[in-house]
XYZ file of N, CA, C and O in Angstrom:
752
model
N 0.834 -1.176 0.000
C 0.000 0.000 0.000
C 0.884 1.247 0.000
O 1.835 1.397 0.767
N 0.455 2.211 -1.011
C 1.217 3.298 -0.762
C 1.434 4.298 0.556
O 1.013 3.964 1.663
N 2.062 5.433 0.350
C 2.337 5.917 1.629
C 1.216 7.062 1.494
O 1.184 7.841 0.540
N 0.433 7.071 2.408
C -0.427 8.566 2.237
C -0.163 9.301 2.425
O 0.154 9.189 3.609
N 0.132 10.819 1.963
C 0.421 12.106 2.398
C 0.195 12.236 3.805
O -0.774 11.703 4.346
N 1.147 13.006 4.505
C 0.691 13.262 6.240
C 0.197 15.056 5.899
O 0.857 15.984 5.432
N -0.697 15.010 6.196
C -1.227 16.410 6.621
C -1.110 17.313 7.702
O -1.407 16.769 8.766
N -0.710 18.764 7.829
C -0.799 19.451 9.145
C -1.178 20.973 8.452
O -0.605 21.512 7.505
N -2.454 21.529 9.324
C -2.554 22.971 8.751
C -2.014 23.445 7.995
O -2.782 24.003 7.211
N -0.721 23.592 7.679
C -0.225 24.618 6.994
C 0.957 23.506 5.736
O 1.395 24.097 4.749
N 1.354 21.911 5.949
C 2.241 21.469 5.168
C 1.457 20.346 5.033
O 0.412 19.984 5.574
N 2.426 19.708 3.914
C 2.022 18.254 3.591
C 3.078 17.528 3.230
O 3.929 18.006 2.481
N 3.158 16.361 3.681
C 4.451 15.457 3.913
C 4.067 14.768 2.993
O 2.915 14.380 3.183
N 4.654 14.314 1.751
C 4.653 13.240 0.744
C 5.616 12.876 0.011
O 6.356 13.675 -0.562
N 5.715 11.649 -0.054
C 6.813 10.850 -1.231
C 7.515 11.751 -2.124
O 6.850 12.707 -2.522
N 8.552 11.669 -2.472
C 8.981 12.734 -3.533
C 9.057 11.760 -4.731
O 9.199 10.542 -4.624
N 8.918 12.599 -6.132
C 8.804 12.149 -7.092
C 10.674 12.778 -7.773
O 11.563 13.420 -7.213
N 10.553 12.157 -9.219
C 11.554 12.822 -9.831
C 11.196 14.064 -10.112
O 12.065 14.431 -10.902
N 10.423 14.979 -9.949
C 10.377 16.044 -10.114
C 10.832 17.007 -8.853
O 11.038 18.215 -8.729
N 10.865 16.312 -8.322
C 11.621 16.868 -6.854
C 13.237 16.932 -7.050
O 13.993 17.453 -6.229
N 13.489 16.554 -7.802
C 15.128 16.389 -7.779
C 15.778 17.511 -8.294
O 16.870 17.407 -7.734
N 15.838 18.454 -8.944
C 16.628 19.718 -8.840
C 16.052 20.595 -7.791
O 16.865 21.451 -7.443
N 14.605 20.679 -7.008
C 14.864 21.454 -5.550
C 15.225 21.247 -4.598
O 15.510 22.024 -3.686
N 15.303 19.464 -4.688
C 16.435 18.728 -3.840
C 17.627 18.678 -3.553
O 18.211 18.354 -2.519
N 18.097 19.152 -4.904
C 19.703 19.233 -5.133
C 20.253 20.630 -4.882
O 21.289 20.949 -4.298
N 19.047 21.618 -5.626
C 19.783 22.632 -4.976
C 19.683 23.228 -3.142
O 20.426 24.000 -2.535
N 18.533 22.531 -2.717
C 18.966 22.760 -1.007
C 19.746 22.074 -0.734
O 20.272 22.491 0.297
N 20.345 20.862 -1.183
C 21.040 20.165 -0.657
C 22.618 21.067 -1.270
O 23.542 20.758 -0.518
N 22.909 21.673 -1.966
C 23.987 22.477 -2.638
C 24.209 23.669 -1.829
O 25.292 24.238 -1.966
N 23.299 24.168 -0.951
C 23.464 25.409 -0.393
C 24.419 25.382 0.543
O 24.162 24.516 1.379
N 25.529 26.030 0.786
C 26.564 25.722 1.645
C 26.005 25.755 3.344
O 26.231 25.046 4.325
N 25.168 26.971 3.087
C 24.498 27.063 4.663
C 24.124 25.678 5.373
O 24.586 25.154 6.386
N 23.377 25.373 4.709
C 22.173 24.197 4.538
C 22.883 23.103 4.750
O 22.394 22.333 5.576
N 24.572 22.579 3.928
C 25.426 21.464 3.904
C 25.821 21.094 5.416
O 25.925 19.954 5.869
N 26.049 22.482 6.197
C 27.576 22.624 7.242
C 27.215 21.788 8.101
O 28.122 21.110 8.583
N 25.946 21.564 8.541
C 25.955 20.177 9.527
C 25.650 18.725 9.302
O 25.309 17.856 10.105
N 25.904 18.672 7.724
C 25.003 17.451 7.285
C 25.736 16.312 6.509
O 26.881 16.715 6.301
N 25.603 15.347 6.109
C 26.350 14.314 5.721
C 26.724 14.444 4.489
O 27.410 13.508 4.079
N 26.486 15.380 3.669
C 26.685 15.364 2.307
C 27.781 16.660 2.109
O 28.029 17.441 3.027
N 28.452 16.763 0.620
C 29.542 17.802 0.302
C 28.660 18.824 -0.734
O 27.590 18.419 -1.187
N 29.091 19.953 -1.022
C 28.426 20.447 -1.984
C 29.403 20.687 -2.925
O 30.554 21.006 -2.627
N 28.955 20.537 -4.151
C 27.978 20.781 -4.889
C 27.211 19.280 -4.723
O 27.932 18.316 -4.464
N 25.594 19.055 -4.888
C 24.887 18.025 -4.709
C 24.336 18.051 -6.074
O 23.566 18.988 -6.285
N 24.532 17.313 -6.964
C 24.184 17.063 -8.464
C 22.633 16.224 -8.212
O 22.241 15.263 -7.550
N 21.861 17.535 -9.465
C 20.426 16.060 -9.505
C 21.059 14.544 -9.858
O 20.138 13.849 -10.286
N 21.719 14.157 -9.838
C 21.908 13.207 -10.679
C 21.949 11.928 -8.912
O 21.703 10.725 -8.828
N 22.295 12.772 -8.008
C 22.372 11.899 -6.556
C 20.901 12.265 -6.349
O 20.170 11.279 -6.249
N 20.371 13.313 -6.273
C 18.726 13.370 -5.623
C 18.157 12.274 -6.268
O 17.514 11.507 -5.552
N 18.282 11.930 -7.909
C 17.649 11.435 -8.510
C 17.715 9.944 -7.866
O 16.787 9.325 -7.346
N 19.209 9.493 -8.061
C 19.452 8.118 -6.613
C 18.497 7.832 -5.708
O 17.684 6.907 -5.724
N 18.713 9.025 -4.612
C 18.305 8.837 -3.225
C 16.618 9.270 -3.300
O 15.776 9.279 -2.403
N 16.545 9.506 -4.285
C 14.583 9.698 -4.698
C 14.241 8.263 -5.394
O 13.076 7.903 -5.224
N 15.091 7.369 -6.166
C 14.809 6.310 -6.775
C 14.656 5.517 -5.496
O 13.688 4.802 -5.238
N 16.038 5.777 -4.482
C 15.990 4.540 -3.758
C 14.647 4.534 -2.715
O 14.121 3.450 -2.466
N 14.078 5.866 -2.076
C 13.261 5.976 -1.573
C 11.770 5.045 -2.093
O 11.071 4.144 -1.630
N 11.806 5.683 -3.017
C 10.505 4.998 -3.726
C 10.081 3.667 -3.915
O 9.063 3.143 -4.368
N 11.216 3.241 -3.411
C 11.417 1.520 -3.674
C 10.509 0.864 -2.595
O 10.043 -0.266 -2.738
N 10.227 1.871 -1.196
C 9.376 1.639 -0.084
C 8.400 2.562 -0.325
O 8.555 3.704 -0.759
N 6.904 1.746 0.123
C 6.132 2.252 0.382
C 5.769 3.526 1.813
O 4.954 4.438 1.953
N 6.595 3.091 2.439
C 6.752 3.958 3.950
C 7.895 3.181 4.715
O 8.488 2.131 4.465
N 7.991 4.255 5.921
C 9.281 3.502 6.793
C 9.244 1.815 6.507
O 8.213 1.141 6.509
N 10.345 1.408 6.311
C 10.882 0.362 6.034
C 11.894 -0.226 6.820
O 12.990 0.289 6.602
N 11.907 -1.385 7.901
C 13.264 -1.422 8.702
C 14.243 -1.894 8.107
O 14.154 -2.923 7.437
N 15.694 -1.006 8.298
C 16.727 -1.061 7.745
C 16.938 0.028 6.516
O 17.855 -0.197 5.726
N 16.150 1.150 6.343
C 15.758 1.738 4.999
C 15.774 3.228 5.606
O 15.452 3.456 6.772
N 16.182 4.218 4.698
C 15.468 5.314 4.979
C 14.531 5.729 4.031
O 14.702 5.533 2.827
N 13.368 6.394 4.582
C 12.335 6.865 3.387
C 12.528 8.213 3.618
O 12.613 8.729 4.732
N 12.600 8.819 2.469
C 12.199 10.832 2.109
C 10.708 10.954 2.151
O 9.763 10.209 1.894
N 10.883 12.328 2.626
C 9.460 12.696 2.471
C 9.444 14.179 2.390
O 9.960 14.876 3.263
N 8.574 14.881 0.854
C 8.966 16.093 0.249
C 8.067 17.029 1.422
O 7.036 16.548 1.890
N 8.489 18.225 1.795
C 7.761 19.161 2.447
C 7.344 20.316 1.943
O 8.186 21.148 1.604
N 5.493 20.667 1.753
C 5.198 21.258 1.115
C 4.503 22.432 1.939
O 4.323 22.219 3.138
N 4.074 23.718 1.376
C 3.110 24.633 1.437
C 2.026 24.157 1.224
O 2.194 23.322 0.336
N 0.448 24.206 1.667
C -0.471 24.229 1.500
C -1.264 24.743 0.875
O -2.216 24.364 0.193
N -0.376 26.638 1.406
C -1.362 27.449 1.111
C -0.797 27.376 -1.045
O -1.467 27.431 -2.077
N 0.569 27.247 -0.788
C 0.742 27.409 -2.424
C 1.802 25.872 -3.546
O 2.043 25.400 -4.657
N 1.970 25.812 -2.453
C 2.201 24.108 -2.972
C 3.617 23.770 -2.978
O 4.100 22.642 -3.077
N 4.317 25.052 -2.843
C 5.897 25.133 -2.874
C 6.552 24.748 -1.879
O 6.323 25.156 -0.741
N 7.845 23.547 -2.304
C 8.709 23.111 -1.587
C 9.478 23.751 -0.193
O 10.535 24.306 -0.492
N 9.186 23.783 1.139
C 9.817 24.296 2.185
C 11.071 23.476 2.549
O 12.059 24.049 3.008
N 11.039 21.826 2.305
C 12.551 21.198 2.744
C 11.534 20.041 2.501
O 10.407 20.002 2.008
N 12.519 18.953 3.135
C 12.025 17.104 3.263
C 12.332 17.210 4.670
O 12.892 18.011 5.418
N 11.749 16.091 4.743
C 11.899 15.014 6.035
C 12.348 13.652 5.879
O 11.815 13.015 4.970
N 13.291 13.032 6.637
C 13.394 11.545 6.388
C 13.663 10.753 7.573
O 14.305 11.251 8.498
N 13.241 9.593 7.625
C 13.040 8.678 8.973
C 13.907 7.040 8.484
O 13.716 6.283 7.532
N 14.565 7.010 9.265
C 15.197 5.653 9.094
C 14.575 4.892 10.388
O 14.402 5.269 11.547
N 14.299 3.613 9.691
C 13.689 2.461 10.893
C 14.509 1.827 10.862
O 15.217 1.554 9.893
N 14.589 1.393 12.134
C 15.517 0.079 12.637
C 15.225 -1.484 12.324
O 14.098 -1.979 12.346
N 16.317 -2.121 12.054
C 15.744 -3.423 11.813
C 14.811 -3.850 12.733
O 13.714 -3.731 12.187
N 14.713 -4.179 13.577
C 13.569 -4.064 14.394
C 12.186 -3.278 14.559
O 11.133 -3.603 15.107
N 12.517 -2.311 13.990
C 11.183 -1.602 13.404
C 10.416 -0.621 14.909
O 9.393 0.060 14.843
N 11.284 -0.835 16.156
C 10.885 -0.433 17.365
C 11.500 1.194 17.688
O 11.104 2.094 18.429
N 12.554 1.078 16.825
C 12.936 2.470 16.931
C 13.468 3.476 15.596
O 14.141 3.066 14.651
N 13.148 4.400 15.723
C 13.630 5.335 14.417
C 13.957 6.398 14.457
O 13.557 7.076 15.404
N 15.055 7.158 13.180
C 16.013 7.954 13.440
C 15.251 9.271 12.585
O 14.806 8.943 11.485
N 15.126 10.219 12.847
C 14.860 11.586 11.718
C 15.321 12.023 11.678
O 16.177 11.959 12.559
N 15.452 13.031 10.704
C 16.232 14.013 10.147
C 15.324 15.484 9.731
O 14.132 15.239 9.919
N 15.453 16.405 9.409
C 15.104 17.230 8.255
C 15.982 18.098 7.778
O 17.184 18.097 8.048
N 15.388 18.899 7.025
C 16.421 19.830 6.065
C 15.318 20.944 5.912
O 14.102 20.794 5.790
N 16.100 22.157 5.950
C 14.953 23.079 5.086
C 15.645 24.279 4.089
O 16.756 24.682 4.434
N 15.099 24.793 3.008
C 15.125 25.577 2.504
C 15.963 27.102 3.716
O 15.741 27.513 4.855
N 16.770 27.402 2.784
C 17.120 29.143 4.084
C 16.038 29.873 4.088
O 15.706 30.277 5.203
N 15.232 30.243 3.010
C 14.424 30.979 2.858
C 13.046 30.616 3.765
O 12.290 31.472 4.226
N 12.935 29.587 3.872
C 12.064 28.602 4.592
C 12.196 28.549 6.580
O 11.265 28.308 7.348
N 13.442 28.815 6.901
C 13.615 29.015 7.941
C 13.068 29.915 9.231
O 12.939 31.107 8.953
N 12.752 29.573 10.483
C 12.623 30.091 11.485
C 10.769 30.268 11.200
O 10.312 31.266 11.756
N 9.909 29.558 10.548
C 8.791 29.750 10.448
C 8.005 28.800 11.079
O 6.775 28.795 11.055
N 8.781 27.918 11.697
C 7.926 26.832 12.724
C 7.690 25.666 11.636
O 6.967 24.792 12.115
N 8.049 25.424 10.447
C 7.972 24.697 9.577
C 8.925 23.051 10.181
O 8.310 21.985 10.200
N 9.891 23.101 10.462
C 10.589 22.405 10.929
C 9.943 21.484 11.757
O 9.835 20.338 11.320
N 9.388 21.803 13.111
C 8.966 21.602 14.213
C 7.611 20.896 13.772
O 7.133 19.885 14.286
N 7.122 21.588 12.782
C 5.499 21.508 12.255
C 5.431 19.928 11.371
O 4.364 19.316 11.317
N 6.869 19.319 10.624
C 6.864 18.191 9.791
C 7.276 17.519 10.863
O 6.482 16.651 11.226
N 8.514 17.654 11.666
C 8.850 16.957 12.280
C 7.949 16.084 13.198
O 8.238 14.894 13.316
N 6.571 16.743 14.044
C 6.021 16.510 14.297
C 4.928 15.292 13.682
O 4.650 14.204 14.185
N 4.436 15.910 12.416
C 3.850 15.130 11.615
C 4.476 13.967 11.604
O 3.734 13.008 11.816
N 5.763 13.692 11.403
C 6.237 12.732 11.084
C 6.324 11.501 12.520
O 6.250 10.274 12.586
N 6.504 12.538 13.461
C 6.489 11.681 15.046
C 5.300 10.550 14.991
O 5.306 9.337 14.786
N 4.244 11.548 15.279
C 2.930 11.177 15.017
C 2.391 9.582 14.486
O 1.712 8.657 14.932
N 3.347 10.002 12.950
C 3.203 8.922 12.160
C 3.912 7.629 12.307
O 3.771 6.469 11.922
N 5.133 8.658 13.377
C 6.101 6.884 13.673
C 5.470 6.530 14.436
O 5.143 5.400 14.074
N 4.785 6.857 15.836
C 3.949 6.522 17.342
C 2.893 5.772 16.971
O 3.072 4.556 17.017
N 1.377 6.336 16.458
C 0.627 6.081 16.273
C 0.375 5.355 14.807
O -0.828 5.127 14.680
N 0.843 5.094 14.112
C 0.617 3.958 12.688
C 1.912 3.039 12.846
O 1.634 1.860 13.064
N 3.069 3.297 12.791
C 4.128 2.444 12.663
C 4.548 1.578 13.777
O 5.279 0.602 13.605
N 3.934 2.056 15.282
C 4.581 1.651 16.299
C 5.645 1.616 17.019
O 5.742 0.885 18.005
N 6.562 2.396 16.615
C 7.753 3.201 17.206
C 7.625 3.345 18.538
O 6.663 4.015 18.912
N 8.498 2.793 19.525
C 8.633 3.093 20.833
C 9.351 4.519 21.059
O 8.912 5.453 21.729
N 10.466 4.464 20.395
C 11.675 5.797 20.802
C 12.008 6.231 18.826
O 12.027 5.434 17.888
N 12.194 7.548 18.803
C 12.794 8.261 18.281
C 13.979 8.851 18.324
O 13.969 9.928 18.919
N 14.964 8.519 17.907
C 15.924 9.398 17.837
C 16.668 10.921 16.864
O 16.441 11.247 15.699
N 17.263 11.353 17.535
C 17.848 12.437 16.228
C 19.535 12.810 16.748
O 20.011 12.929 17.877
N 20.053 12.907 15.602
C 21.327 13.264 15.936
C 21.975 14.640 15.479
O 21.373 14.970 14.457
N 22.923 15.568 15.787
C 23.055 17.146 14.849
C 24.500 17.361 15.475
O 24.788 16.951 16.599
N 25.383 18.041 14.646
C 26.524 18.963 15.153
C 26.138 19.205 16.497
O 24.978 19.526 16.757
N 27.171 19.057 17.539
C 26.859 20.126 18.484
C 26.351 21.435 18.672
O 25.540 21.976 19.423
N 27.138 21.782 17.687
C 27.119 23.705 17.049
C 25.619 23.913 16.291
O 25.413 24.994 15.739
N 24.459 22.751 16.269
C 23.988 23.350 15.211
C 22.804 23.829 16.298
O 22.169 23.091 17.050
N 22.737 24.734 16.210
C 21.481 25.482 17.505
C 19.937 25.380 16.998
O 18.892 25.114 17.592
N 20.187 25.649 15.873
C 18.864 25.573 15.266
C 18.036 24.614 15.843
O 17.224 24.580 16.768
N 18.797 23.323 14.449
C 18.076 22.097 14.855
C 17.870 21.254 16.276
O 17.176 20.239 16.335
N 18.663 21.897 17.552
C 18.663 21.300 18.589
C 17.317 22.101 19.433
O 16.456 21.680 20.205
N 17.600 23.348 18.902
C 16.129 24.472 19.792
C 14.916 23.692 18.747
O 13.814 23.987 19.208
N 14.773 22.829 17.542
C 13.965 22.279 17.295
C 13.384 21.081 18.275
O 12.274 20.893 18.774
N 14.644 20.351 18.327
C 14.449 18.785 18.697
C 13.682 19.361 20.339
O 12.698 18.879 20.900
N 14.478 20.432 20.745
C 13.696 20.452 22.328
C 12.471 20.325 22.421
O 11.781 19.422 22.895
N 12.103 21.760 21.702
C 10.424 22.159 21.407
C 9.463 20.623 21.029
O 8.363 20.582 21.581
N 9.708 19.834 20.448
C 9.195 18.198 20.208
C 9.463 17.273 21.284
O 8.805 16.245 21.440
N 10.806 17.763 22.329
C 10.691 17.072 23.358
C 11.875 16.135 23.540
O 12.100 15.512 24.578
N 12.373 16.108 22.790
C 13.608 15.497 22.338
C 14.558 15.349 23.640
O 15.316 16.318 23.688
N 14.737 14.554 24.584
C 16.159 14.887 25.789
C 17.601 14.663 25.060
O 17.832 13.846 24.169
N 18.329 15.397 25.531
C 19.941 15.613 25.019
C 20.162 14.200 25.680
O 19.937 13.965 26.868
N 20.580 13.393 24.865
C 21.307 11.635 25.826
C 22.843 11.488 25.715
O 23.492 10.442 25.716
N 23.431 13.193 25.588
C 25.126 12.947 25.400
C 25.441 13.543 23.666
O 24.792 14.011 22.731
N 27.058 13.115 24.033
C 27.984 13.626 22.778
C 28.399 12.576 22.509
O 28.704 11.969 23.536
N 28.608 11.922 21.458
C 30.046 10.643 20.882
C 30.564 11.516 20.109
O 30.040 12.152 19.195
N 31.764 11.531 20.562
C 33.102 12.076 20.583
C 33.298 11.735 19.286
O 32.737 10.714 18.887
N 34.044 12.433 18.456
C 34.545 12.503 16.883
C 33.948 11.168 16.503
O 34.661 10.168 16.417
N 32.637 11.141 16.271
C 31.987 9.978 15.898
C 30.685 9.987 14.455
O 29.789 9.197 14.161
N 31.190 11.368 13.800
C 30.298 11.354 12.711
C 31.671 11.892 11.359
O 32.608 12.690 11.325
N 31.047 10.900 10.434
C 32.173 11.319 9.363
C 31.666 11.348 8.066
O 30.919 10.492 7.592
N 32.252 12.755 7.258
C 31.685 13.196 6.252
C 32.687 13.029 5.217
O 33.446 13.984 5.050
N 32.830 12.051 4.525
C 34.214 11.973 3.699
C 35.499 11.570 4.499
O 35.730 10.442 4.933
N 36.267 12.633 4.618
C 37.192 12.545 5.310
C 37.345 13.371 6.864
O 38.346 13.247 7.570
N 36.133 14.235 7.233
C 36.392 14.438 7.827
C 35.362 14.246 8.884
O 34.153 14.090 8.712
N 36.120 14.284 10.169
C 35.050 14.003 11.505
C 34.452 15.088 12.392
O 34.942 16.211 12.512
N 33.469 14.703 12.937
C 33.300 15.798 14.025
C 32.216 14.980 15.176
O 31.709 13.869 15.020
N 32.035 16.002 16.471
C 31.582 15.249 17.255
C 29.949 14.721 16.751
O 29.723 14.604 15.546
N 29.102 14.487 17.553
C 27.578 13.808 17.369
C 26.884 14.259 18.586
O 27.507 14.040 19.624
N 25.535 14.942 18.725
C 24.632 15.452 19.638
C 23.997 14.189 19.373
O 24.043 13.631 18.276
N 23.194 13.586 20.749
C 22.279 11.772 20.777
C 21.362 12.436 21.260
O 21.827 12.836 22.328
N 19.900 12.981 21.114
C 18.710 13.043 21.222
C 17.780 12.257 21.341
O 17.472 12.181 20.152
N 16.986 11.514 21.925
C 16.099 10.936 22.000
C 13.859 11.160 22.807
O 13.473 11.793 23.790
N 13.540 10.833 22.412
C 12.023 10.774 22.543
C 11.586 9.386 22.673
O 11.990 8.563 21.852
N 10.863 9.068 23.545
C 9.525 7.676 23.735
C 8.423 8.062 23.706
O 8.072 9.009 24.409
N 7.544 7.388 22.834
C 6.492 7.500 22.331
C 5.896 8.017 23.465
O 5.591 9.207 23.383
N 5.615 7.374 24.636
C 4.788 7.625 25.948
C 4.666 8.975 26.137
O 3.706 9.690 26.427
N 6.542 9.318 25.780
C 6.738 10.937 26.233
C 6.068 11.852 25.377
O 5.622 12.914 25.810
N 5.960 11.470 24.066
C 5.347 12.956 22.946
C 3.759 12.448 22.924
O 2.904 13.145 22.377
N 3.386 10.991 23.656
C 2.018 11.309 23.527
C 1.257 12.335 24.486
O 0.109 12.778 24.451
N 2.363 12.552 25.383
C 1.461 13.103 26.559
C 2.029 14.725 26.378
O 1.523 15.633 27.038
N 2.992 14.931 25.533
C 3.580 16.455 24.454
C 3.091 16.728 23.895
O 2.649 17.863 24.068
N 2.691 15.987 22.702
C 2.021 16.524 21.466
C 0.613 17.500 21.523
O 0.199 18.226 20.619
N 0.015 17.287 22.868
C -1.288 18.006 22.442
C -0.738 20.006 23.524
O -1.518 20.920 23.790
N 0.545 19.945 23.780
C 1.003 21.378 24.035
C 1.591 21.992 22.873
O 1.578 23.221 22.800
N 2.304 21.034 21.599
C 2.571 21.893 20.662
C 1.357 22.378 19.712
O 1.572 22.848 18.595
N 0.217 22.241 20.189
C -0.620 22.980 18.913
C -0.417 23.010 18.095
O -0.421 24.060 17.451
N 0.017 21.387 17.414
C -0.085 21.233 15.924
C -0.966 20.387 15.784
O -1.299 20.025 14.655
């Protein structure tokens, strides 16, 4: 069965198609956008197109898999960033991510998919715990993960590597128990 769009007031979480792949590539190209993230820039459609093929190959979280998921405007239909969730072989716990557009930033958009996406791991998939991981340095995404509820569970030490080079790892975590009894203070 396919994956259904996740809905929230103002976005909509859905599968990305190949037509997603040059606004993919170019957020993923933006140097801002790169500095805490696993990839180098320049990001060629020619990898979105990859990591959009490989997505598609699942219908939804998949354990052992990560699935994308494009993030949209409502009011006008235009791309704000993705979201993506890796399940565990076990299928009991899962990892997110997002990304957003610069232009897209500081509008509660972040917080607003991320959520959606919780939601969808807790209540349909069965996800006990969530995790997320970020630069130390990256403030943004960590004043995100709080606001969702996220507890800081530590640093591993020069334990994320981008090519050749390393840097430390922020360990975040959430249990379902915890954002069910959260979710109805973020007013989404």
């Amino acid at each position: 069965m396919a994956f259904a769009p996740l809905r929230t007031s103002r976005l909509v979480l859905r599968p990305f198609t190949e037509e997603d792949a040059e606004d993919f590539a170019a957020r993923r190209s933006d140097p801002e956008t790169a500095m805490y993230q696993a990839w180098r820039v320049p990001y060629s459609v020619e990898k979105a197109l990859a990591l959009i093929e490989e997505s598609g190959r699942h219908d939804g979280p998949t354990p052992g898999h990560w699935y994308q998921l494009d993030v949209q405007r409502v009011a006008d239909g235009r791309t704000v960033g993705d979201v993506a969730v890796y399940l565990h072989e076990h299928g009991h716990t899962a990892e997110i991510g997002y990304t957003l557009h610069s232009w897209a930033r500081r509008k509660g958009y972040a917080t607003e998919a991320a959520a959606a996406l919780i939601d969808h791991l807790v209540d349909v998939t069965g996800v006990h715990r969530v995790e997320a991981s970020t630069h130390p340095d990256n403030e943004r995404s960590i004043q995100v993960l709080k606001r969702l509820g996220f507890e800081a569970e530590g640093v591993k030490r020069e334990a994320f590597w981008v090519e050749d080079e390393v840097s430390d790892d922020a360990i975040f975590g959430l249990l379902a128990r915890d954002w069910r009894s959260r979710r109805d203070l973020l007013g989404i």
